Amino acid sequence: MSPDVSVIVPVYNEQSHTLHALVAEVQRVLTTLQVTYELLFVDDGGKHETNMVLRDIVANNSHCKLVVLSRNFGEQAAICAGLRHCSGLVSVNLDSDLQDPPALIEQMLQAWQNGFDVVLAKQSVRHEPISKTFPSAVFYRVLNFLADRPIPVDVGEFRLLSRPVIDAINQMPERIRFMREMVPWMGFKQMELPFVRADRASGESGYNTIKLLKLAFQAVLVSSTKPLFLMTPVALTIMVIGVTALALTSYFPKTIELSTNQLACLNLIFCSFVLLALGLVTPYIARIIGEVRARPLFIVSELVGFATVPMTNPRKQFADRQSGTIASSI
Ligand code: UDP
Ligand code: MG
């Protein structure tokens, strides 16, 4: 039978004690609420040690399951892998570092019972370093300015989704994804729930500067087509300036006098405008290539703790058979 709640946790190189604390807290909250649940970890191609910790957790807790990805596909893909493999009536996505308090699930479930299909946790207060909160606040606002449709501000990946929403997301074919844009686009009844976001319990963020910039870039790419239309008004303005200058110099030859050097520099400036326009189009072409290639969003290398799925660890099967052979030959 399907559990009431599927808690999905993408994990990339998280510390053992943090993961154990997360399991204990989820267990405490959901047992108190008397709901059935599964705790679905998605190992996003992190370190071997993290994988071992997750396997150990799954082996000792019947509520826990593990989806292992074949490499690091990124948080967005890991969340989608969780959604593809969860079976609950609702899903709740949590950060692996206890930044998203599982205690909020109670209010989320109440909102769901009141008819909401999407409950977005809004970071009303953030106890994180300013080096993290400031760029994030700027990012949300710039993204909203550029985006074709409004994107909820200060809302991360901590959200409840009802089964119809999960099924709809699983059917969406796009490869380059930004869930914070996809979910609001989908419609259904949505609401925001404010919460206080703590700093990471321990360890380091799975996002380095390059990964963060890539995510921000991807977010703009999937949320906005405005940059594509930016060049038309710029081109028109340059054209008006050019025609005016031509008219002026034709009627009053002494108005503008430029040296050969100045003309060469002007030429370079206008060439750079053309290249800039091409540069704005290029990421969109790259996105089209990514979509046309239609490679899977993620590759699952192993499923652990799933009752209905046969063991997909051939090494373990081999080792089990070997130990059986040895045992029978003694
Ligand atoms: N994460 C992931 N793949 C990555 C990077 C991060 O699955 O390549 C997970 C990570 O384990 C965590 C969540 O995404 O559960 C958010 O990452 P993190 O806490 O490092 O980011 P922050 O909260 O600092 O934005
Ligand atoms: Mg975090």
Short mmCIF file of C-alpha atoms and ligand atoms in Angstrom, two decimals:
data_model
loop_
_atom_site.label_atom_id
_atom_site.label_comp_id
_atom_site.label_asym_id
_atom_site.label_seq_id
_atom_site.Cartn_x
_atom_site.Cartn_y
_atom_site.Cartn_z
CA MET A 1 0.00 0.00 0.00
CA SER A 2 1.18 3.55 -0.75
CA PRO A 3 2.50 5.46 2.25
CA ASP A 4 0.87 8.79 3.12
CA VAL A 5 4.06 10.79 2.82
CA SER A 6 7.21 10.31 0.73
CA VAL A 7 10.03 12.38 2.17
CA ILE A 8 12.60 12.92 -0.60
CA VAL A 9 16.16 13.85 0.35
CA PRO A 10 18.77 14.45 -2.37
CA VAL A 11 22.19 13.80 -0.86
CA TYR A 12 25.59 14.93 -2.05
CA ASN A 13 28.52 14.27 0.29
CA GLU A 14 26.63 14.78 3.55
CA GLN A 15 28.11 13.91 6.94
CA SER A 16 27.09 10.74 8.73
CA HIS A 17 25.86 12.34 11.96
CA THR A 18 23.80 14.91 10.01
CA LEU A 19 22.08 12.16 8.04
CA HIS A 20 21.36 10.15 11.20
CA ALA A 21 19.99 13.29 12.90
CA LEU A 22 17.76 13.92 9.87
CA VAL A 23 16.38 10.36 9.95
CA ALA A 24 15.68 10.65 13.70
CA GLU A 25 13.90 14.01 13.28
CA VAL A 26 11.76 12.85 10.33
CA GLN A 27 10.88 9.71 12.28
CA ARG A 28 9.95 11.72 15.39
CA VAL A 29 7.73 14.16 13.48
CA LEU A 30 5.93 11.63 11.31
CA THR A 31 5.44 9.08 14.07
CA THR A 32 3.87 11.81 16.24
CA LEU A 33 1.58 12.73 13.33
CA GLN A 34 0.63 9.04 12.98
CA VAL A 35 1.11 8.97 9.22
CA THR A 36 2.69 6.21 7.18
CA TYR A 37 5.80 7.32 5.34
CA GLU A 38 8.87 6.43 3.32
CA LEU A 39 12.14 8.29 3.54
CA LEU A 40 13.68 8.24 0.09
CA PHE A 41 17.33 9.20 -0.20
CA VAL A 42 18.79 9.97 -3.60
CA ASP A 43 22.57 9.59 -3.62
CA ASP A 44 23.61 12.11 -6.25
CA GLY A 45 26.95 10.53 -7.11
CA GLY A 46 28.74 11.68 -3.97
CA LYS A 47 31.62 10.15 -2.03
CA HIS A 48 31.81 6.42 -1.31
CA GLU A 49 31.59 7.13 2.45
CA THR A 50 28.22 8.91 2.06
CA ASN A 51 26.93 5.98 0.02
CA MET A 52 28.01 3.57 2.76
CA VAL A 53 26.25 5.63 5.44
CA LEU A 54 23.04 5.69 3.38
CA ARG A 55 23.19 1.92 2.79
CA ASP A 56 23.64 1.39 6.51
CA ILE A 57 20.64 3.60 7.28
CA VAL A 58 18.47 1.75 4.75
CA ALA A 59 19.59 -1.66 6.06
CA ASN A 60 18.54 -0.71 9.59
CA ASN A 61 15.33 1.21 8.95
CA SER A 62 12.43 -0.26 7.01
CA HIS A 63 11.05 3.23 6.24
CA CYS A 64 14.18 4.20 4.31
CA LYS A 65 14.97 3.61 0.65
CA LEU A 66 17.88 4.61 -1.52
CA VAL A 67 18.14 5.57 -5.18
CA VAL A 68 21.77 5.68 -6.30
CA LEU A 69 22.56 7.81 -9.35
CA SER A 70 25.42 6.79 -11.62
CA ARG A 71 27.19 10.16 -11.18
CA ASN A 72 26.60 13.66 -9.88
CA PHE A 73 23.66 14.94 -11.94
CA GLY A 74 22.88 17.90 -9.66
CA GLU A 75 20.16 18.62 -7.12
CA GLN A 76 17.41 19.29 -9.69
CA ALA A 77 17.90 15.89 -11.34
CA ALA A 78 18.20 14.18 -7.93
CA ILE A 79 14.86 15.65 -6.82
CA CYS A 80 13.28 14.42 -10.07
CA ALA A 81 14.75 10.94 -9.47
CA GLY A 82 13.10 10.98 -6.04
CA LEU A 83 9.76 12.04 -7.51
CA ARG A 84 10.01 9.28 -10.14
CA HIS A 85 10.58 6.60 -7.46
CA CYS A 86 8.31 7.76 -4.64
CA SER A 87 4.92 6.20 -4.01
CA GLY A 88 3.34 8.44 -1.36
CA LEU A 89 0.06 10.34 -1.58
CA VAL A 90 2.19 13.45 -1.18
CA SER A 91 5.91 14.16 -1.41
CA VAL A 92 7.96 16.53 0.73
CA ASN A 93 11.44 17.52 -0.41
CA LEU A 94 14.01 18.19 2.32
CA ASP A 95 17.62 19.41 2.33
CA SER A 96 19.96 16.72 3.63
CA ASP A 97 21.60 19.16 6.08
CA LEU A 98 18.58 19.85 8.33
CA GLN A 99 18.10 23.37 6.94
CA ASP A 100 14.48 22.50 6.18
CA PRO A 101 12.78 21.64 9.48
CA PRO A 102 10.76 18.39 9.19
CA ALA A 103 8.44 19.83 11.89
CA LEU A 104 6.86 22.04 9.20
CA ILE A 105 5.46 18.90 7.54
CA GLU A 106 2.56 19.02 10.01
CA GLN A 107 1.37 22.41 8.69
CA MET A 108 2.05 21.31 5.13
CA LEU A 109 -0.17 18.28 5.57
CA GLN A 110 -2.91 20.44 7.09
CA ALA A 111 -2.77 22.74 4.05
CA TRP A 112 -2.95 19.68 1.77
CA GLN A 113 -6.01 18.42 3.63
CA ASN A 114 -7.55 21.86 3.18
CA GLY A 115 -7.33 21.39 -0.58
CA PHE A 116 -3.90 22.71 -1.58
CA ASP A 117 -1.86 20.60 -4.02
CA VAL A 118 1.38 22.55 -3.71
CA VAL A 119 2.64 23.95 -0.41
CA LEU A 120 5.80 26.04 -0.82
CA ALA A 121 7.93 26.75 2.25
CA LYS A 122 8.97 30.41 2.15
CA GLN A 123 12.22 31.40 3.84
CA SER A 124 10.88 34.34 5.89
CA VAL A 125 13.99 34.47 8.10
CA ARG A 126 17.38 33.00 7.18
CA HIS A 127 20.01 32.25 9.82
CA GLU A 128 22.72 31.88 7.21
CA PRO A 129 25.85 33.94 6.50
CA ILE A 130 25.26 37.17 4.56
CA SER A 131 27.63 35.85 1.88
CA LYS A 132 24.85 33.35 1.15
CA THR A 133 21.65 35.31 1.84
CA PHE A 134 22.58 38.50 -0.06
CA PRO A 135 23.44 36.90 -3.45
CA SER A 136 20.41 34.67 -3.05
CA ALA A 137 18.08 37.66 -2.40
CA VAL A 138 19.52 39.49 -5.45
CA PHE A 139 19.21 36.34 -7.57
CA TYR A 140 15.50 35.85 -6.75
CA ARG A 141 14.72 39.47 -7.61
CA VAL A 142 16.73 39.58 -10.85
CA LEU A 143 15.23 36.25 -11.89
CA ASN A 144 11.75 37.57 -11.23
CA PHE A 145 12.47 40.70 -13.26
CA LEU A 146 13.64 38.57 -16.20
CA ALA A 147 11.20 35.69 -15.90
CA ASP A 148 8.31 35.35 -18.33
CA ARG A 149 6.03 34.35 -15.42
CA PRO A 150 6.35 35.32 -11.74
CA ILE A 151 8.53 33.00 -9.64
CA PRO A 152 7.86 32.92 -5.88
CA VAL A 153 10.59 34.89 -4.09
CA ASP A 154 12.64 33.29 -1.25
CA VAL A 155 11.14 29.88 -1.97
CA GLY A 156 13.60 27.01 -2.34
CA GLU A 157 13.14 23.30 -2.88
CA PHE A 158 11.33 22.64 0.42
CA ARG A 159 7.78 21.93 -0.75
CA LEU A 160 4.87 19.51 -0.52
CA LEU A 161 3.41 18.16 -3.76
CA SER A 162 0.22 16.12 -4.04
CA ARG A 163 0.10 12.93 -6.12
CA PRO A 164 -1.52 14.58 -9.20
CA VAL A 165 1.27 17.17 -9.23
CA ILE A 166 3.97 14.49 -8.84
CA ASP A 167 2.48 12.53 -11.73
CA ALA A 168 2.31 15.66 -13.89
CA ILE A 169 5.96 16.53 -13.18
CA ASN A 170 7.01 12.98 -14.01
CA GLN A 171 5.37 13.39 -17.42
CA MET A 172 7.09 16.67 -18.24
CA PRO A 173 9.71 15.90 -20.90
CA GLU A 174 12.20 18.75 -20.56
CA ARG A 175 15.82 17.90 -19.73
CA ILE A 176 17.05 21.26 -18.49
CA ARG A 177 15.04 21.89 -15.36
CA PHE A 178 14.52 24.43 -12.65
CA MET A 179 11.83 23.16 -10.29
CA ARG A 180 11.22 26.61 -8.79
CA GLU A 181 9.95 27.70 -12.19
CA MET A 182 8.25 24.45 -13.21
CA VAL A 183 6.08 24.04 -10.13
CA PRO A 184 4.46 27.53 -10.21
CA TRP A 185 3.91 27.10 -13.96
CA MET A 186 1.89 23.94 -13.40
CA GLY A 187 -1.01 25.62 -11.69
CA PHE A 188 -3.07 23.55 -9.20
CA LYS A 189 -3.92 25.15 -5.86
CA GLN A 190 -0.69 26.56 -4.43
CA MET A 191 0.13 28.34 -1.18
CA GLU A 192 3.19 29.60 0.69
CA LEU A 193 4.05 28.73 4.27
CA PRO A 194 6.64 30.93 6.05
CA PHE A 195 9.43 29.27 8.01
CA VAL A 196 12.75 30.11 9.61
CA ARG A 197 15.68 28.58 7.70
CA ALA A 198 18.54 27.49 9.91
CA ASP A 199 22.16 27.37 8.81
CA ARG A 200 23.50 23.98 7.72
CA ALA A 201 23.80 21.59 10.68
CA SER A 202 27.41 20.79 9.70
CA GLY A 203 29.65 20.21 6.71
CA GLU A 204 29.92 22.24 3.54
CA SER A 205 27.40 23.21 0.90
CA GLY A 206 27.25 20.90 -2.11
CA TYR A 207 27.31 24.03 -4.27
CA ASN A 208 30.63 25.64 -5.09
CA THR A 209 30.68 28.99 -6.90
CA ILE A 210 30.77 27.42 -10.36
CA LYS A 211 27.83 25.11 -9.57
CA LEU A 212 25.85 28.04 -8.15
CA LEU A 213 26.51 30.19 -11.23
CA LYS A 214 25.52 27.27 -13.46
CA LEU A 215 22.24 26.88 -11.55
CA ALA A 216 21.55 30.64 -11.77
CA PHE A 217 22.31 30.60 -15.49
CA GLN A 218 20.08 27.56 -16.01
CA ALA A 219 17.31 29.26 -14.02
CA VAL A 220 17.36 32.31 -16.30
CA LEU A 221 17.57 30.12 -19.39
CA VAL A 222 14.46 28.10 -18.56
CA SER A 223 12.48 30.96 -17.01
CA SER A 224 13.02 33.76 -19.47
CA THR A 225 13.08 34.52 -23.17
CA LYS A 226 13.49 38.26 -22.52
CA PRO A 227 17.27 38.35 -23.31
CA LEU A 228 16.37 37.18 -26.82
CA PHE A 229 14.24 40.27 -27.38
CA LEU A 230 16.68 42.70 -25.77
CA MET A 231 18.74 43.24 -28.93
CA THR A 232 15.91 44.54 -31.14
CA PRO A 233 15.45 47.86 -29.27
CA VAL A 234 19.26 48.20 -29.01
CA ALA A 235 19.63 47.63 -32.76
CA LEU A 236 16.83 50.12 -33.52
CA THR A 237 18.47 52.76 -31.30
CA ILE A 238 21.82 52.32 -33.06
CA MET A 239 20.08 52.53 -36.42
CA VAL A 240 18.35 55.82 -35.46
CA ILE A 241 21.69 57.27 -34.25
CA GLY A 242 23.38 56.17 -37.50
CA VAL A 243 20.70 57.60 -39.79
CA THR A 244 20.64 60.89 -37.84
CA ALA A 245 24.44 61.17 -38.04
CA LEU A 246 24.32 60.44 -41.78
CA ALA A 247 21.66 63.14 -42.33
CA LEU A 248 23.59 65.67 -40.24
CA THR A 249 26.90 65.06 -42.00
CA SER A 250 25.21 65.20 -45.45
CA TYR A 251 23.57 68.59 -44.84
CA PHE A 252 26.23 70.09 -42.56
CA PRO A 253 29.49 68.42 -43.59
CA LYS A 254 31.48 70.09 -40.79
CA THR A 255 29.18 68.94 -37.89
CA ILE A 256 30.91 65.66 -37.13
CA GLU A 257 34.48 65.10 -38.11
CA LEU A 258 36.08 61.78 -37.22
CA SER A 259 39.63 60.66 -37.72
CA THR A 260 40.43 57.28 -39.31
CA ASN A 261 41.40 55.93 -35.87
CA GLN A 262 38.10 57.00 -34.37
CA LEU A 263 36.21 55.39 -37.24
CA ALA A 264 38.14 52.14 -36.77
CA CYS A 265 37.30 52.15 -33.04
CA LEU A 266 33.63 52.82 -33.73
CA ASN A 267 33.67 49.90 -36.12
CA LEU A 268 35.09 47.65 -33.39
CA ILE A 269 32.42 48.79 -30.93
CA PHE A 270 29.62 47.96 -33.37
CA CYS A 271 31.19 44.58 -34.15
CA SER A 272 31.18 43.82 -30.43
CA PHE A 273 27.43 44.61 -30.34
CA VAL A 274 26.83 42.03 -33.04
CA LEU A 275 28.92 39.44 -31.21
CA LEU A 276 27.10 40.26 -27.96
CA ALA A 277 23.77 39.63 -29.68
CA LEU A 278 25.09 36.27 -30.89
CA GLY A 279 26.31 35.55 -27.36
CA LEU A 280 22.80 36.07 -26.03
CA VAL A 281 21.33 33.64 -28.54
CA THR A 282 24.00 30.94 -28.06
CA PRO A 283 22.83 29.61 -24.64
CA TYR A 284 19.33 29.20 -26.04
CA ILE A 285 20.73 27.20 -28.97
CA ALA A 286 22.71 25.08 -26.49
CA ARG A 287 19.48 24.46 -24.60
CA ILE A 288 17.71 23.39 -27.78
CA ILE A 289 20.59 20.97 -28.53
CA GLY A 290 20.29 19.57 -24.99
CA GLU A 291 16.56 19.02 -25.42
CA VAL A 292 16.86 17.54 -28.93
CA ARG A 293 19.50 15.09 -27.74
CA ALA A 294 16.86 13.88 -25.28
CA ARG A 295 19.24 12.03 -23.00
CA PRO A 296 17.68 10.90 -19.70
CA LEU A 297 17.64 13.46 -16.92
CA PHE A 298 19.52 11.04 -14.64
CA ILE A 299 20.71 7.43 -14.67
CA VAL A 300 19.94 5.16 -11.73
CA SER A 301 22.74 2.74 -10.98
CA GLU A 302 21.06 0.99 -8.07
CA LEU A 303 17.88 0.83 -6.01
CA VAL A 304 18.21 -0.25 -2.37
CA GLY A 305 15.39 -1.08 0.03
CA PHE A 306 12.59 -1.20 -2.56
CA ALA A 307 10.35 -4.18 -1.84
CA THR A 308 8.97 -4.58 -5.35
CA VAL A 309 12.24 -4.13 -7.21
CA PRO A 310 14.68 -7.02 -7.55
CA MET A 311 18.10 -6.46 -6.04
CA THR A 312 20.06 -4.54 -8.62
CA ASN A 313 23.48 -4.98 -7.06
CA PRO A 314 25.24 -7.69 -9.10
CA ARG A 315 28.38 -7.47 -6.92
CA LYS A 316 26.32 -8.38 -3.85
CA GLN A 317 24.52 -11.16 -5.73
CA PHE A 318 27.91 -12.55 -6.78
CA ALA A 319 29.31 -12.23 -3.24
CA ASP A 320 26.19 -13.93 -1.78
CA ARG A 321 26.54 -16.80 -4.27
CA GLN A 322 30.25 -17.12 -3.51
CA SER A 323 29.67 -17.26 0.23
CA GLY A 324 26.90 -19.85 -0.38
CA THR A 325 29.32 -21.99 -2.42
CA ILE A 326 32.00 -21.74 0.21
CA ALA A 327 29.52 -22.54 3.00
CA SER A 328 28.23 -25.66 1.16
CA SER A 329 31.74 -26.89 0.39
CA ILE A 330 32.83 -26.79 4.04
N1 UDP B 1 22.67 18.36 -3.58
C1 UDP B 1 22.60 17.36 -4.55
N2 UDP B 1 23.47 17.43 -5.60
C2 UDP B 1 24.39 18.43 -5.74
C3 UDP B 1 24.42 19.45 -4.77
C4 UDP B 1 23.55 19.39 -3.71
O1 UDP B 1 21.79 16.45 -4.46
O2 UDP B 1 25.13 18.41 -6.71
C5 UDP B 1 21.73 18.29 -2.46
C6 UDP B 1 22.35 18.43 -1.07
O3 UDP B 1 22.76 17.20 -0.53
C7 UDP B 1 21.20 19.03 -0.28
C8 UDP B 1 20.51 19.90 -1.30
O4 UDP B 1 20.88 19.41 -2.59
O5 UDP B 1 20.30 18.04 0.14
C9 UDP B 1 20.88 21.34 -1.18
O6 UDP B 1 22.29 21.45 -1.22
P1 UDP B 1 23.10 22.31 -0.16
O7 UDP B 1 22.54 22.11 1.19
O8 UDP B 1 24.53 21.96 -0.31
O9 UDP B 1 22.82 23.75 -0.71
P2 UDP B 1 22.38 25.05 0.08
O10 UDP B 1 21.32 24.63 1.07
O11 UDP B 1 23.62 25.51 0.71
O12 UDP B 1 21.85 25.95 -0.98
MG MG B 2 21.44 23.19 2.50
#
